[in-house]
XYZ file of C-alpha atoms in Angstrom:
245
model
C -28.793 8.864 7.429
C -25.340 10.015 8.447
C -23.571 8.915 5.279
C -23.674 10.304 1.744
C -24.902 7.558 -0.647
C -22.299 6.190 -3.041
C -24.732 6.866 -5.887
C -23.732 10.542 -5.607
C -20.092 9.871 -6.553
C -19.184 9.442 -10.272
C -16.558 6.769 -9.590
C -19.015 4.528 -7.756
C -21.701 5.100 -10.376
C -19.256 3.855 -13.007
C -18.119 0.845 -10.948
C -21.610 -0.685 -10.838
C -22.346 -3.228 -13.567
C -20.670 -5.998 -15.563
C -16.967 -5.879 -16.471
C -14.774 -8.151 -18.601
C -11.015 -7.856 -18.564
C -7.649 -8.956 -19.901
C -5.172 -9.393 -17.053
C -1.422 -9.712 -16.574
C 0.410 -10.287 -13.293
C 4.167 -9.934 -12.807
C 6.751 -10.838 -10.171
C 9.011 -8.236 -8.590
C 11.658 -8.865 -11.274
C 9.195 -8.106 -14.092
C 8.730 -11.688 -15.261
C 5.274 -13.337 -15.371
C 4.000 -14.308 -11.945
C 4.141 -17.955 -10.888
C 2.391 -19.675 -8.006
C 3.316 -22.718 -5.955
C -0.348 -23.662 -5.530
C -1.834 -22.552 -8.872
C 0.112 -23.872 -11.860
C -1.501 -21.784 -14.598
C -0.427 -18.822 -16.722
C -0.503 -15.323 -15.250
C 0.960 -13.440 -18.213
C -2.424 -13.260 -19.971
C -5.668 -14.402 -18.364
C -9.252 -13.147 -18.169
C -11.510 -11.702 -15.506
C -15.271 -11.335 -15.172
C -16.420 -8.944 -12.462
C -19.776 -7.707 -11.245
C -20.149 -4.768 -8.887
C -22.997 -2.838 -7.326
C -23.617 -0.042 -4.834
C -26.315 0.621 -2.287
C -26.260 3.402 0.260
C -22.782 3.338 1.802
C -21.884 -0.174 0.623
C -20.214 -1.734 -2.421
C -20.310 -5.412 -3.349
C -18.018 -7.117 -5.890
C -17.856 -10.687 -7.181
C -15.060 -11.931 -9.466
C -14.389 -14.964 -11.643
C -10.834 -15.290 -12.958
C -10.255 -17.651 -15.901
C -6.708 -18.917 -16.443
C -5.311 -20.553 -19.607
C -3.424 -23.851 -19.433
C 0.187 -23.640 -18.331
C 2.858 -23.466 -21.057
C 4.144 -26.851 -22.254
C 7.745 -26.039 -21.363
C 6.713 -25.061 -17.831
C 4.803 -28.348 -17.424
C 7.967 -30.221 -18.415
C 9.578 -28.798 -15.286
C 6.523 -28.966 -13.016
C 3.324 -30.707 -14.097
C 1.639 -30.382 -10.710
C -2.103 -29.697 -10.681
C -2.887 -28.891 -7.068
C -6.679 -28.823 -7.401
C -9.150 -30.541 -9.725
C -8.533 -33.323 -12.212
C -7.293 -31.346 -15.205
C -3.927 -31.878 -16.892
C -1.026 -29.431 -16.901
C -0.693 -27.730 -20.274
C -4.093 -29.014 -21.426
C -6.744 -27.561 -19.123
C -7.210 -24.097 -17.697
C -8.988 -23.326 -14.446
C -11.037 -20.706 -12.580
C -11.036 -18.964 -9.225
C -13.773 -16.878 -7.613
C -13.155 -13.900 -5.358
C -15.317 -11.787 -3.030
C -15.028 -8.159 -1.887
C -17.531 -6.322 0.327
C -16.923 -2.741 1.416
C -19.000 -0.423 3.598
C -18.817 2.585 5.898
C -22.079 3.868 7.416
C -20.365 7.124 8.419
C -18.696 7.932 5.073
C -19.391 11.375 3.615
C -16.664 11.385 0.947
C -17.199 8.055 -0.814
C -14.471 6.231 1.122
C -15.179 2.691 2.357
C -13.758 0.155 4.796
C -13.505 -3.591 4.206
C -16.089 -5.578 6.165
C -14.752 -9.098 5.567
C -11.344 -10.760 5.455
C -8.255 -8.554 5.793
C -8.753 -4.855 6.647
C -8.969 -2.528 3.667
C -9.558 1.114 2.800
C -11.041 2.480 -0.438
C -10.595 6.183 -1.233
C -11.834 8.259 -4.178
C -9.019 10.223 -5.841
C -8.347 12.205 -9.017
C -10.911 14.274 -10.910
C -13.937 12.025 -10.257
C -12.159 9.313 -12.259
C -10.043 7.151 -9.958
C -10.246 4.845 -6.925
C -7.433 3.846 -4.551
C -7.938 0.467 -2.836
C -5.506 -0.661 -0.158
C -5.413 -3.926 1.820
C -3.484 -4.295 5.075
C -1.932 -7.060 7.124
C -3.469 -7.492 10.599
C -0.547 -5.485 12.022
C -1.424 -2.499 9.819
C 1.375 -2.919 7.272
C 0.277 -2.560 3.657
C -0.288 -5.792 1.703
C -1.669 -4.380 -1.557
C -2.192 -0.959 -3.106
C -4.356 -0.740 -6.225
C -5.220 2.264 -8.374
C -8.253 2.094 -10.694
C -8.678 4.745 -13.393
C -12.042 5.022 -15.163
C -12.161 6.399 -18.717
C -14.504 6.445 -21.705
C -14.284 6.904 -25.451
C -16.255 10.157 -25.230
C -19.453 8.720 -26.690
C -20.957 7.381 -23.427
C -20.995 4.009 -25.205
C -17.758 2.459 -23.967
C -16.475 2.715 -20.399
C -13.074 1.332 -19.439
C -11.231 0.539 -16.206
C -7.462 0.310 -16.028
C -6.192 -1.164 -12.769
C -2.672 -1.579 -11.474
C -1.955 -3.233 -8.127
C 1.263 -3.568 -6.151
C 1.839 -6.296 -3.556
C 4.155 -6.167 -0.547
C 5.606 -8.445 2.127
C 5.057 -7.551 5.799
C 8.532 -5.973 5.661
C 7.519 -3.616 2.847
C 9.346 -5.377 0.015
C 7.499 -5.500 -3.357
C 6.260 -8.926 -4.438
C 4.111 -8.388 -7.558
C 2.467 -5.866 -9.860
C -0.613 -6.230 -12.054
C -1.954 -4.644 -15.256
C -5.712 -5.111 -15.717
C -7.645 -3.757 -18.733
C -11.435 -3.921 -18.393
C -14.489 -2.938 -20.429
C -18.036 -2.470 -19.178
C -20.536 -4.662 -21.059
C -24.152 -5.769 -20.937
C -25.255 -8.786 -18.920
C -25.758 -10.871 -22.066
C -22.330 -9.941 -23.446
C -20.783 -10.699 -20.063
C -22.008 -14.279 -19.780
C -21.430 -15.004 -23.469
C -17.784 -13.932 -23.125
C -17.399 -15.964 -19.924
C -18.637 -19.101 -21.685
C -16.284 -18.387 -24.612
C -13.326 -18.039 -22.242
C -14.105 -21.354 -20.540
C -14.103 -23.067 -23.933
C -10.997 -21.240 -25.179
C -9.001 -22.232 -22.095
C -10.425 -25.777 -22.000
C -11.677 -25.465 -18.419
C -13.370 -28.612 -17.121
C -16.900 -28.218 -15.801
C -15.733 -29.759 -12.523
C -13.282 -26.827 -12.138
C -15.669 -24.082 -13.244
C -16.157 -21.712 -10.288
C -15.193 -24.572 -7.970
C -12.198 -22.822 -6.363
C -11.849 -19.645 -4.309
C -8.958 -17.211 -3.963
C -8.162 -16.362 -0.336
C -5.235 -13.952 -0.713
C -2.516 -16.373 -1.723
C -4.143 -19.728 -1.022
C -6.781 -21.736 -2.876
C -9.792 -23.390 -1.266
C -12.921 -25.088 -2.536
C -15.787 -22.677 -3.163
C -19.235 -23.606 -1.901
C -20.752 -23.410 -5.398
C -21.866 -26.304 -7.555
C -19.259 -26.522 -10.320
C -20.411 -25.194 -13.689
C -21.923 -22.065 -15.218
C -24.846 -22.122 -12.788
C -22.399 -21.835 -9.917
C -20.598 -18.957 -11.647
C -23.845 -17.094 -12.196
C -24.948 -17.680 -8.595
C -21.676 -16.153 -7.425
C -21.606 -13.219 -9.846
C -25.247 -12.218 -9.416
C -24.769 -11.806 -5.662
C -23.607 -8.281 -6.476
C -27.154 -7.365 -7.421
C -28.993 -8.962 -4.509
C -30.241 -6.871 -1.594
C -27.519 -5.607 0.694
C -27.882 -5.600 4.453
C -29.749 -2.248 4.312
C -32.682 -3.454 2.186
C -35.076 -3.670 5.103
C -34.394 -0.015 5.907
C -35.104 1.303 2.416
């Protein structure tokens, strides 16, 4: 094999597993992000992410859980663009997919293999990952730094992620602050169910929508926890190299 397996790099070893997070997303003026097609709160929402490595490939599946919009915001705009929930009453979810691979990589770097082109590079002292996404013309769309830390006991592992978004002309559009903790599978799904209840997400909206870099489309999953689990557990299925192992 020409590549060096990702299992040999500490950052990728740490990335594999189940992660739960508290997220905040801001506009370029520092105020909470707002969306024309997703009328939910971005100042404080939750994320549930699975990731796994195999050979020179990394697979990630996300479920983002958003709380209901603020009452005062609904008084100005009570639009609910997808689903049958009510503004200010029901939250919602979006799923997201990321697959990265590079069969020639010898330094842990990876290229995106689906959607917009991307580049992932290991940086720092075996403790950080730089992930960049590009417009088709090569201009940068997003630059995200992930820093991996622990409490020194090998019991708790944390990820802190900050991403910056840009227009095709290089102007900043948003910045994120994600705080994540690695957990067990049982803890992961228990916290996901708790978040769905806390944010009053309808079953018909649960993992029924997909994020496609700025737009929202129907996912192909059956709405509900079974659909969420089907999506999230894809990270741990055989990658395209299984037949060669």
